[in-house]
Coordinates of C-alpha atoms and ligand atoms in Angstrom, one line a residue:
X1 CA 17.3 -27.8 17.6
X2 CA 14.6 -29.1 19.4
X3 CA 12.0 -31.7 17.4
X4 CA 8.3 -29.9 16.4
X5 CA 6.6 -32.5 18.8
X6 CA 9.1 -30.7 21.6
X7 CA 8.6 -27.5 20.8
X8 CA 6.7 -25.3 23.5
X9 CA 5.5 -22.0 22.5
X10 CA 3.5 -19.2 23.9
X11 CA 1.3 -17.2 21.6
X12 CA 0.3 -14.1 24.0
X13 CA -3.3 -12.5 22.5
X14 CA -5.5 -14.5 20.8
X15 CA -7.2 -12.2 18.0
X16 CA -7.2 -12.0 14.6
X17 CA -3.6 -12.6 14.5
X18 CA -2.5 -14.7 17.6
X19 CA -5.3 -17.0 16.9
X20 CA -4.6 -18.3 13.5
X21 CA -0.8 -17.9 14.3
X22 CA -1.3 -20.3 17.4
X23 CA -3.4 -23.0 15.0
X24 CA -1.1 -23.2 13.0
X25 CA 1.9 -23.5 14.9
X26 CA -0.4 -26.2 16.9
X27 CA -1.0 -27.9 13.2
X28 CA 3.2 -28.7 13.6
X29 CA 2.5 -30.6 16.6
X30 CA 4.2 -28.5 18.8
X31 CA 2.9 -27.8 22.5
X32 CA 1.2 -23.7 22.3
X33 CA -0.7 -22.2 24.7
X34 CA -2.4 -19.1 24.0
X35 CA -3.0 -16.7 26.5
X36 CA -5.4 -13.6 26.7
X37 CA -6.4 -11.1 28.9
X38 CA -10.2 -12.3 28.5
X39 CA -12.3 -15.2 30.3
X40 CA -14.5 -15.7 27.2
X41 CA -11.2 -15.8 24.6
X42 CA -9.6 -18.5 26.9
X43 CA -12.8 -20.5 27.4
X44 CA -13.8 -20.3 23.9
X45 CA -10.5 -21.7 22.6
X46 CA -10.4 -24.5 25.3
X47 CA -13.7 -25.7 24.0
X48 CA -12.3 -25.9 20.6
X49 CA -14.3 -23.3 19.1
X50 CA -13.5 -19.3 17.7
X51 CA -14.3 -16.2 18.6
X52 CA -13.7 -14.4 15.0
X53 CA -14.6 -15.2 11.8
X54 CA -11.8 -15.9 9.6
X55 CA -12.0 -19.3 6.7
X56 CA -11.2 -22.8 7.7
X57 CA -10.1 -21.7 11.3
X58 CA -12.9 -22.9 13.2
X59 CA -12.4 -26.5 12.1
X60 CA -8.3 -25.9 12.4
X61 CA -8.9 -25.1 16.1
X62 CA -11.4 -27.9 17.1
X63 CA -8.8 -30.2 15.6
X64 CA -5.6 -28.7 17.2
X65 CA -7.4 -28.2 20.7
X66 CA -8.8 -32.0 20.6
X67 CA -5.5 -33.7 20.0
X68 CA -4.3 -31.6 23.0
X69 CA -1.5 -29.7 20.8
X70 CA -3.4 -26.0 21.7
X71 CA -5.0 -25.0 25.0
X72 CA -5.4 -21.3 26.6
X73 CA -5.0 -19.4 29.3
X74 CA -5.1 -16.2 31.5
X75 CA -1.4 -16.9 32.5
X76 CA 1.7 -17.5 30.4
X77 CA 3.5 -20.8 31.1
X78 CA 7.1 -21.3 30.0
X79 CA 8.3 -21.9 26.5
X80 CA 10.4 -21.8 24.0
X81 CA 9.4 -19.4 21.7
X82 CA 7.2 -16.4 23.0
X83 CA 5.2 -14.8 20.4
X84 CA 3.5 -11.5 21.2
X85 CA 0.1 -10.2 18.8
X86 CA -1.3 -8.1 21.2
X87 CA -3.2 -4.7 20.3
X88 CA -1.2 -1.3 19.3
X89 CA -3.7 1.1 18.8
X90 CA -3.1 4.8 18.8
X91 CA -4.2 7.3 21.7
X92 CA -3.8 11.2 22.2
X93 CA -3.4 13.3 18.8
X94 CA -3.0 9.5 16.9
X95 CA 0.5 8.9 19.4
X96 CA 1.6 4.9 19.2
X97 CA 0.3 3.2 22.6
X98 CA 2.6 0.0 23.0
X99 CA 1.4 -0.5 26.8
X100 CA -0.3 -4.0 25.7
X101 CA 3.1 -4.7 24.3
X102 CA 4.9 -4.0 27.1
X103 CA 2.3 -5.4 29.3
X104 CA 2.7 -8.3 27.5
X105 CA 6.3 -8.5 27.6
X106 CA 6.3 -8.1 30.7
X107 CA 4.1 -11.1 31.5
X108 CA 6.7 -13.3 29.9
X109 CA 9.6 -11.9 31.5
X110 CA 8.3 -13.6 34.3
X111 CA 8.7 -17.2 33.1
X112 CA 11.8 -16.6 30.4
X113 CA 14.7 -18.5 30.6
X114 CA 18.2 -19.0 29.3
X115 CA 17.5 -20.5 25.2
X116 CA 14.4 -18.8 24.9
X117 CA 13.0 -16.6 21.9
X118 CA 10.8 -13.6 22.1
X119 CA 9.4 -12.2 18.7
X120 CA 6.9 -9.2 18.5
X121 CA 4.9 -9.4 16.1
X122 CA 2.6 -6.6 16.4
X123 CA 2.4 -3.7 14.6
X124 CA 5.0 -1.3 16.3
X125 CA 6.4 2.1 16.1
X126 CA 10.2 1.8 15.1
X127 CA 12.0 1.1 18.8
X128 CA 9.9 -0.7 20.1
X129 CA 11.7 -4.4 20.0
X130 CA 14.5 -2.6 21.0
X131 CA 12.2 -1.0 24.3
X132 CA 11.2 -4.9 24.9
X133 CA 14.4 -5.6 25.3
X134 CA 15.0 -3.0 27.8
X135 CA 11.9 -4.0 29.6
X136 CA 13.2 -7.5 30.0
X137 CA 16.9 -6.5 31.1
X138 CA 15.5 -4.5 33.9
X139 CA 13.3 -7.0 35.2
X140 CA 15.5 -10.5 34.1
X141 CA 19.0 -8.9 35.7
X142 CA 19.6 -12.3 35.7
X143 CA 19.2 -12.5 32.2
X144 CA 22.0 -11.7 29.5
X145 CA 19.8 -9.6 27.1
X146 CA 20.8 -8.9 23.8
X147 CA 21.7 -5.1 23.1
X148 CA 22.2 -5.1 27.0
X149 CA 25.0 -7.4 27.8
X150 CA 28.6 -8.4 26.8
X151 CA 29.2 -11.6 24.6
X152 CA 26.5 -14.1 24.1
X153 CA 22.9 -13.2 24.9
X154 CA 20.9 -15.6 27.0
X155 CA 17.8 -15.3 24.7
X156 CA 16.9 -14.3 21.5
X157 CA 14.8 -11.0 20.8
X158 CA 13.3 -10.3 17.6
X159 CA 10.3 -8.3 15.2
X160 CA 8.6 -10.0 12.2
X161 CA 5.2 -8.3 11.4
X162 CA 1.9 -9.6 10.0
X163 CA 0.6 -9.1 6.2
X164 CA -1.9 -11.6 6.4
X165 CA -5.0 -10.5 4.4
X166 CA -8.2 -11.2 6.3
X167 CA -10.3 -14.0 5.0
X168 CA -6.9 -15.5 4.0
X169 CA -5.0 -15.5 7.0
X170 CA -4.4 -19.2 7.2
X171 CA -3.1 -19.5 3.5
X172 CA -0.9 -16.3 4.0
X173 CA 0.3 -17.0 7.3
X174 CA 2.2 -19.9 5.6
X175 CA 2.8 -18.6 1.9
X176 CA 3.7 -15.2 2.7
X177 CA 7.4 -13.7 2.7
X178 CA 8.6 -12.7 6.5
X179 CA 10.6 -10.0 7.5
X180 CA 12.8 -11.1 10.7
X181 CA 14.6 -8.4 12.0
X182 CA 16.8 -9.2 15.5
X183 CA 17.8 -7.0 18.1
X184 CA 21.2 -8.7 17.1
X185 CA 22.1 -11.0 14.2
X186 CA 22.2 -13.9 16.1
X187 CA 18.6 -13.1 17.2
X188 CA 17.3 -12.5 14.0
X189 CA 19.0 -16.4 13.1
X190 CA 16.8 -18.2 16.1
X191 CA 13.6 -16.4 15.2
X192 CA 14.2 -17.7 11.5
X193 CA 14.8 -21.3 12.8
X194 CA 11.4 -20.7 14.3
X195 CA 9.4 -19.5 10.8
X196 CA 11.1 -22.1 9.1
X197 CA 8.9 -24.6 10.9
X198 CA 5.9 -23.8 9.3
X199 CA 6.5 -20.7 6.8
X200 CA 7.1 -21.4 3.2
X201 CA 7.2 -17.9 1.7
X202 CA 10.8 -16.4 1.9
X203 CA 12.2 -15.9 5.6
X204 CA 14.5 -12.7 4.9
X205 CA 16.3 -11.2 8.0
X206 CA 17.3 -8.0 9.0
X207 CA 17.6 -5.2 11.9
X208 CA 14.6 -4.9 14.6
X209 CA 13.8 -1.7 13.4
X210 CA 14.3 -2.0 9.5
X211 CA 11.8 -4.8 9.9
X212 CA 9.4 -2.0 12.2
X213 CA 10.0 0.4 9.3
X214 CA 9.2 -2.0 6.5
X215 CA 5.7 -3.2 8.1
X216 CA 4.8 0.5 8.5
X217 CA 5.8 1.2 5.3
X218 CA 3.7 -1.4 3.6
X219 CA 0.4 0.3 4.9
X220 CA 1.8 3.8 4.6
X221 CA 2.1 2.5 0.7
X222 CA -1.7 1.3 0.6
X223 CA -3.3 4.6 2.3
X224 CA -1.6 6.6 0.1
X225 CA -2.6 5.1 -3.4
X226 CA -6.2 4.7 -1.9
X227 CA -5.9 8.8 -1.0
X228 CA -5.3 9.4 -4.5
X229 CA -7.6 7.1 -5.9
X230 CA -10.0 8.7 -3.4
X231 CA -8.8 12.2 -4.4
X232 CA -9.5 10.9 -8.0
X233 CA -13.3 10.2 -7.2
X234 CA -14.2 13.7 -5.6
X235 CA -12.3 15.5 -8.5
X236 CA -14.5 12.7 -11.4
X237 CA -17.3 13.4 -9.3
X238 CA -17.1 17.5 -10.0
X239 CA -16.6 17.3 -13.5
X240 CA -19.3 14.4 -14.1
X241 CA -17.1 11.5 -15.1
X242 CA -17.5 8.0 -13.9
X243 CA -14.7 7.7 -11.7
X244 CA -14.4 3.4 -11.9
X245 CA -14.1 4.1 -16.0
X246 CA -11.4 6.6 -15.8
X247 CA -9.1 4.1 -13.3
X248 CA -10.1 1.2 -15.9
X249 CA -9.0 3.4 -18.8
X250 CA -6.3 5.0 -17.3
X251 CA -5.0 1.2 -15.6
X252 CA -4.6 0.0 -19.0
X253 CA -1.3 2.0 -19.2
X254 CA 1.7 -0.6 -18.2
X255 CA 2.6 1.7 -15.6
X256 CA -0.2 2.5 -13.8
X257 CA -2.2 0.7 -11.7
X258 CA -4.7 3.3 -9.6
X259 CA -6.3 1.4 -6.7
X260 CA -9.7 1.7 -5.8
X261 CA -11.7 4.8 -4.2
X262 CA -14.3 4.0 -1.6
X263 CA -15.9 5.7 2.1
X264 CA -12.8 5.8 3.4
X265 CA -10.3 3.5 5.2
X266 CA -10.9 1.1 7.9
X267 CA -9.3 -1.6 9.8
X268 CA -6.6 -2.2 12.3
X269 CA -3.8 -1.5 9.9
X270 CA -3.6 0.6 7.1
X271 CA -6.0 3.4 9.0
X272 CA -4.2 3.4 12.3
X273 CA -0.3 2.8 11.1
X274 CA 0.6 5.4 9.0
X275 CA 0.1 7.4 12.2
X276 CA 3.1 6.2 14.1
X277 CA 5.3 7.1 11.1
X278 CA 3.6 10.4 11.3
X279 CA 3.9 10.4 14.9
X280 CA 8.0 9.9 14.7
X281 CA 8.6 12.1 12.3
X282 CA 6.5 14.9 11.5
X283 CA 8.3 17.3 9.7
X284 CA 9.4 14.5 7.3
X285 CA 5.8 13.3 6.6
X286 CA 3.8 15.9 4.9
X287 CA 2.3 13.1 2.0
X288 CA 1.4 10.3 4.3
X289 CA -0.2 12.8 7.5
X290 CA -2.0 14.2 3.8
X291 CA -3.2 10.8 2.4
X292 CA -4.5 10.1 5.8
X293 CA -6.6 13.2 5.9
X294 CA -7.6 12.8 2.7
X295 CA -8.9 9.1 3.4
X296 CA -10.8 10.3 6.6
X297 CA -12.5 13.3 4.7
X298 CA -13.7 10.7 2.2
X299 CA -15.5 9.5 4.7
X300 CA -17.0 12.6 5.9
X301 CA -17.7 13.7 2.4
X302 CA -19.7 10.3 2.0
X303 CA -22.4 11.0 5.0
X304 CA -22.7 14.6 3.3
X305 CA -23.7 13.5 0.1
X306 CA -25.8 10.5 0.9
X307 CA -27.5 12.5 3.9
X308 CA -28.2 14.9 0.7
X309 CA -30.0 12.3 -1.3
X310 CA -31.8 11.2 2.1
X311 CA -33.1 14.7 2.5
X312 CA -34.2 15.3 -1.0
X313 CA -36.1 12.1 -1.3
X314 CA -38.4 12.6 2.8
X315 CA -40.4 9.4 1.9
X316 CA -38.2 6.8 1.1
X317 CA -36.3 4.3 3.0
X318 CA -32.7 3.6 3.0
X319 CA -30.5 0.6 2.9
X320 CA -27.0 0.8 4.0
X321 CA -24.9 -2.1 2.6
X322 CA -22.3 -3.7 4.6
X323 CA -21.0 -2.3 7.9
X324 CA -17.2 -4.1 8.1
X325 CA -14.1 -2.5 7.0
X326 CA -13.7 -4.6 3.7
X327 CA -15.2 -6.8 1.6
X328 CA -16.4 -10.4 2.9
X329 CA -15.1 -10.0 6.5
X330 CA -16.9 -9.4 9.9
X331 CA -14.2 -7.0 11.2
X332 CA -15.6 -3.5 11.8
X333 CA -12.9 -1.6 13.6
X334 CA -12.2 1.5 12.4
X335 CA -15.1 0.7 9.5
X336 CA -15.8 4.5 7.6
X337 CA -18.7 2.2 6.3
X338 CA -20.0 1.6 9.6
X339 CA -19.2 5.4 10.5
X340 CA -21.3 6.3 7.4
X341 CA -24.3 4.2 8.3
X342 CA -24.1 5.2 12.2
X343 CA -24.0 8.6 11.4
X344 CA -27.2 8.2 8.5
X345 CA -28.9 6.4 11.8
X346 CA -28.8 8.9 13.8
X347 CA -30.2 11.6 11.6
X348 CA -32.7 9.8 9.5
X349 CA -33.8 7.0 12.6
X350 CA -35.5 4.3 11.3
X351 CA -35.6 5.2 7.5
X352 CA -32.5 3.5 8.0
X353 CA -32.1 0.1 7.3
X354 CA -28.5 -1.6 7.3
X355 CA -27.3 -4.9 5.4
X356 CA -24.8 -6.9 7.1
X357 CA -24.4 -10.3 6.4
X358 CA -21.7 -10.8 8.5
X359 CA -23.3 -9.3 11.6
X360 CA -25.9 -11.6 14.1
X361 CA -26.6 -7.5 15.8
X362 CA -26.1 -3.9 15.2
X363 CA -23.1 -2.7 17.2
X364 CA -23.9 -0.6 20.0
X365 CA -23.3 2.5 18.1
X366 CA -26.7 1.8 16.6
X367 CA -28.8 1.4 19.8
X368 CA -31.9 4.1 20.3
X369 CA -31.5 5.4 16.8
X370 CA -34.5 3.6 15.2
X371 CA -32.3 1.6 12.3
X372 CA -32.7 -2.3 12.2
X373 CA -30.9 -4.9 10.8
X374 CA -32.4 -6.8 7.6
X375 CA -31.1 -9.1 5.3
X376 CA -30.7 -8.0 1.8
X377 CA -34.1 -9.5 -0.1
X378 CA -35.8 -7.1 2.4
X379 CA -33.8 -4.0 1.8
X380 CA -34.4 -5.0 -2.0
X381 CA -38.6 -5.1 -1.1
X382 CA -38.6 -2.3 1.6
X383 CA -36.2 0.2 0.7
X384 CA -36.1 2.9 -2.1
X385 CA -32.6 4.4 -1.8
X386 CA -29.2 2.0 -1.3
X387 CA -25.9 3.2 -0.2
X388 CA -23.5 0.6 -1.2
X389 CA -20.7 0.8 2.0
X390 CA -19.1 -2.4 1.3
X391 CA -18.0 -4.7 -1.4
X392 CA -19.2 -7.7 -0.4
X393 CA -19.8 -10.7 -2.8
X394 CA -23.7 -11.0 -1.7
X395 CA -24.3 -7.2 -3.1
X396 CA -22.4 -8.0 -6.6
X397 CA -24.6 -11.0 -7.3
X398 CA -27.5 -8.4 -6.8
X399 CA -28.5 -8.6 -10.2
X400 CA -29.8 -5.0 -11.8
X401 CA -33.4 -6.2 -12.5
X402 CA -33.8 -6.5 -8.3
X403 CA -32.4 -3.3 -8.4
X404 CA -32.8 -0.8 -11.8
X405 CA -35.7 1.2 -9.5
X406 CA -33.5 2.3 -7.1
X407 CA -31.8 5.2 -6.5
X408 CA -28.3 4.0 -5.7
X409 CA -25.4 5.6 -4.3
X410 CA -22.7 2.7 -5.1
X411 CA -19.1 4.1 -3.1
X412 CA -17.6 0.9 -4.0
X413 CA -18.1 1.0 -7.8
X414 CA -19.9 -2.8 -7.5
X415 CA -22.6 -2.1 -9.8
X416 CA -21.5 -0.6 -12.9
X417 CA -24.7 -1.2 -15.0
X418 CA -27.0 1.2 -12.5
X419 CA -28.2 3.6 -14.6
X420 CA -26.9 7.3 -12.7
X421 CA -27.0 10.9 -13.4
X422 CA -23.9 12.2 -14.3
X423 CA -22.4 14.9 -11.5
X424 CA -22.3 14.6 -7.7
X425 CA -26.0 16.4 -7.2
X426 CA -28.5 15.0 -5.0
X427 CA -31.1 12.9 -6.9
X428 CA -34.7 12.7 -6.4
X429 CA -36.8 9.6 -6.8
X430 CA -39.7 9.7 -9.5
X431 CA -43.2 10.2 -7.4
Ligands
NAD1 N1 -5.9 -8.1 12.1 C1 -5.0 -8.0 11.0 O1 -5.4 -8.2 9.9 C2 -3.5 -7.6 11.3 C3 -2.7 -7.7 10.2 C4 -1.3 -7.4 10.4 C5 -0.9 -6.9 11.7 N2 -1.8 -6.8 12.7 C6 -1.3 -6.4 14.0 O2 -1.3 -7.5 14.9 C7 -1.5 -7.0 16.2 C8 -2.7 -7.8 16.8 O3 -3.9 -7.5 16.0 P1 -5.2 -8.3 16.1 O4 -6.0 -7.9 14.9 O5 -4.9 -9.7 16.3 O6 -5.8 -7.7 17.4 P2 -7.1 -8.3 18.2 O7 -7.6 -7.1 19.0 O8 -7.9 -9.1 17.3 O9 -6.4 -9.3 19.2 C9 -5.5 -8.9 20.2 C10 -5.8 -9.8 21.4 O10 -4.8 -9.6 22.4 C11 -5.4 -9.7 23.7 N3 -4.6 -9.0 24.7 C12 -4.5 -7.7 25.0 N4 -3.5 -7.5 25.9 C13 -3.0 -8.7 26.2 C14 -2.0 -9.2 27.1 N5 -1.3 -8.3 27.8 N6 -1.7 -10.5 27.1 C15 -2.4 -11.3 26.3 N7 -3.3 -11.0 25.5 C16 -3.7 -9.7 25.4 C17 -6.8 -9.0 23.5 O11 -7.7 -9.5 24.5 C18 -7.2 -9.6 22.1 O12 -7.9 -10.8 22.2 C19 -1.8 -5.5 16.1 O13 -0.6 -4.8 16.3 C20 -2.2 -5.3 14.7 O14 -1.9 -4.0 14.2 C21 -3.1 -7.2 12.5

């Protein structure tokens, strides 16, 4: 086995993901070069600096880049290990695209060579390692490919996803558990020699697509509790109950342990992944295609009723809190909060104000429709009504004195002392 120091790896896409997972690998003092389809990514990294917010990475990165043990590029070099954390998002009725996969792949298969591992480590429809694998046979005839040759593959080809929690990415992308899963045994063994280098959780191996199944299973798990606890707050909301008090109550039994409701689900993951279970198997999936719905009707549920309030109080200005997906993060993909406060923009204009601390701009979504971007001691001295969107540490501290005037419409439960009206009705301000 070669030494750390040795080691030459290629981390193909440098987000949220291929970033940290390139630092760190750096950190080891092996050789990695990240590569990305964008000019700005590459030149970014090279000048030892980040393009995404994520804790202690923009120091791990200056550091890594300036003793010369990361660089980037447009064009993959060769390496040892190829590691692939490109985008999978979904396309045409929520179907799995896995062309940056592929695309990816099939960048590498230019340079690979006899000894060399390739691990995917995107989010993938179940298959898909094994449709690498295919890709590189028909283009590396040289090549002994595992699944597609007799005897002893030439390289190793393997899946092991991502649970990294944003904000924590560089603590979990050491202390986490990994699923390995090799086209082949042998595979899954050389991709675990690789983990081992800087992974301290448990390295468990397995089949490609038992390791597929597993990472889509985790976030098929999560959208489904939050579709119930999200059910739970329509169904406390009708019969006037404070939903956040029932959960507490009802999570004191040793067996239960509801998660929390709020506008919906957002991110990269848990809103887009249940999807390519869905996709494969449709007639088997009737709960998680439900929880899905159920999640994105939240959403839509949460513009009608605050759009409600909006209307029945014409004079007063609105806050929207938070914009990103989840608490204490600057990623907005697939954010119902920023769906929420776009669609509140674009019918109330600028009576809109939105609260993003982790946002320098509005996104483009918010251009000609009047709202602006404040910091939250103006929205407290400007605005009358506040939609709470997103959990974030800053709105907690908001203490209820700065806040026991206004007429709040809290989707993340954060401020349990606001004095509210029982029932979902809209509410009017006092003149
Ligand atoms: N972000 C998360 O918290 C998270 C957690 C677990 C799993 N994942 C999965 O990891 C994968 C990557 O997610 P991400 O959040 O890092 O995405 P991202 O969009 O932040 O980063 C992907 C990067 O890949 C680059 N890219 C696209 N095509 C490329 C190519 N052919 N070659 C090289 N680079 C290319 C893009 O320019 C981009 O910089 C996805 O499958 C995602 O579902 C993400």
């Amino acid at each position: 086995m070669v030494s750390d120091s040795e080691l030459k790896v290629c981390v193909l896409g440098l987000g949220y993901i291929g970033l940290p997972t390139a630092a760190v690998i750096a950190r080891t003092g092996a050789k990695v070069l990240g590569v990305d389809v964008h000019q700005s990514v590459v030149d970014t990294v090279n000048s030892g600096k980040v393009h995404i917010e994520e804790i202690d990475l923009d120091g791990l990165v200056s550091g890594v880049v300036a003793r010369g043990s990361l660089r980037a590029s447009l064009n993959v070099e060769q390496a040892d290990v190829f590691v692939i954390a490109v985008p999978t998002p979904f396309g045409e009725n929520h179907a799995p695209d896995i062309g940056f996969v592929l695309k990816a792949a099939t960048n590498a298969a230019i340079v690979l060579k006899a000894g060399d591992v390739v691990i995917l480590e995107s989010t993938s429809p179940v298959g898909t390692t094994e449709k690498v694998a295919e890709l590189l046979a028909s283009l590396r005839p040289d090549l002994k490919i595992p699944g597609h040759c007799v005897g002893v593959a030439d390289v190793a080809i393997a899946y092991c996803p991502e649970r990294v929690l944003p904000g924590r990415i560089l603590v979990e992308l050491i202390d986490n558990d990994r699923v390995i899963g090799g086209i082949t045994p042998r595979c899954a063994r050389k991709a675990l020699q690789f983990y081992r280098r800087f992974v301290r959780g448990a390295c468990v191996t397995t089949t490609a697509k038992a390791a597929e199944m597993t990472k889509l299973t985790e976030n098929a798990f999560r959208d489904v509790n939050i579709a119930f606890a999200n059910e739970l707050s329509l169904v406390a909301e009708k019969m006037g109950v404070d939903v956040w008090e029932v959960i507490r109550l009802a999570n004191r039994h040793p067996r239960v342990n509801i998660l929390s409701p709020g506008p919906g689900v957002g991110g990269h993951c848990i809103a887009v992944d249940p999807w390519f279970l869905v996709s494969a198997a449709p007639e088997q999936t009737p709960l998680i295609r439900t929880a899905r719905e159920v999640n994105d009707g939240k959403t839509d549920y949460v513009i009608g009723h605050a759009a409600a309030m909006i209307e029945s109080n014409p004079a007063a200005r609105v806050a929207c809190l938070g914009l990103a997906f989840k608490a204490n993060i600057d990623d907005f993909r697939e954010s119902p909060a920023l769906k929420v406060a776009a669609a509140l923009a674009q019918r109330f204009g600028e009576r809109i104000q939105i609260v993003e601390p982790y946002a320098n701009a509005l996104p483009a979504t918010f251009d000609g429709t009047g709202a602006e971007l404040i910091d939250v001691d103006s929205a407290i001295e400007s605005c009358e009504i506040f939609v709470v969107l997103v959990d974030h540490d800053v709105f907690k501290s908001v203490p209820l004195d700065e806040r026991a005037d206004k007429l709040v419409y809290d989707t993340r439960g954060i401020w349990p002392d606001q004095p509210r009206l029982a029932g979902g009705e809209p509410l009017r301000l006092a003149s």
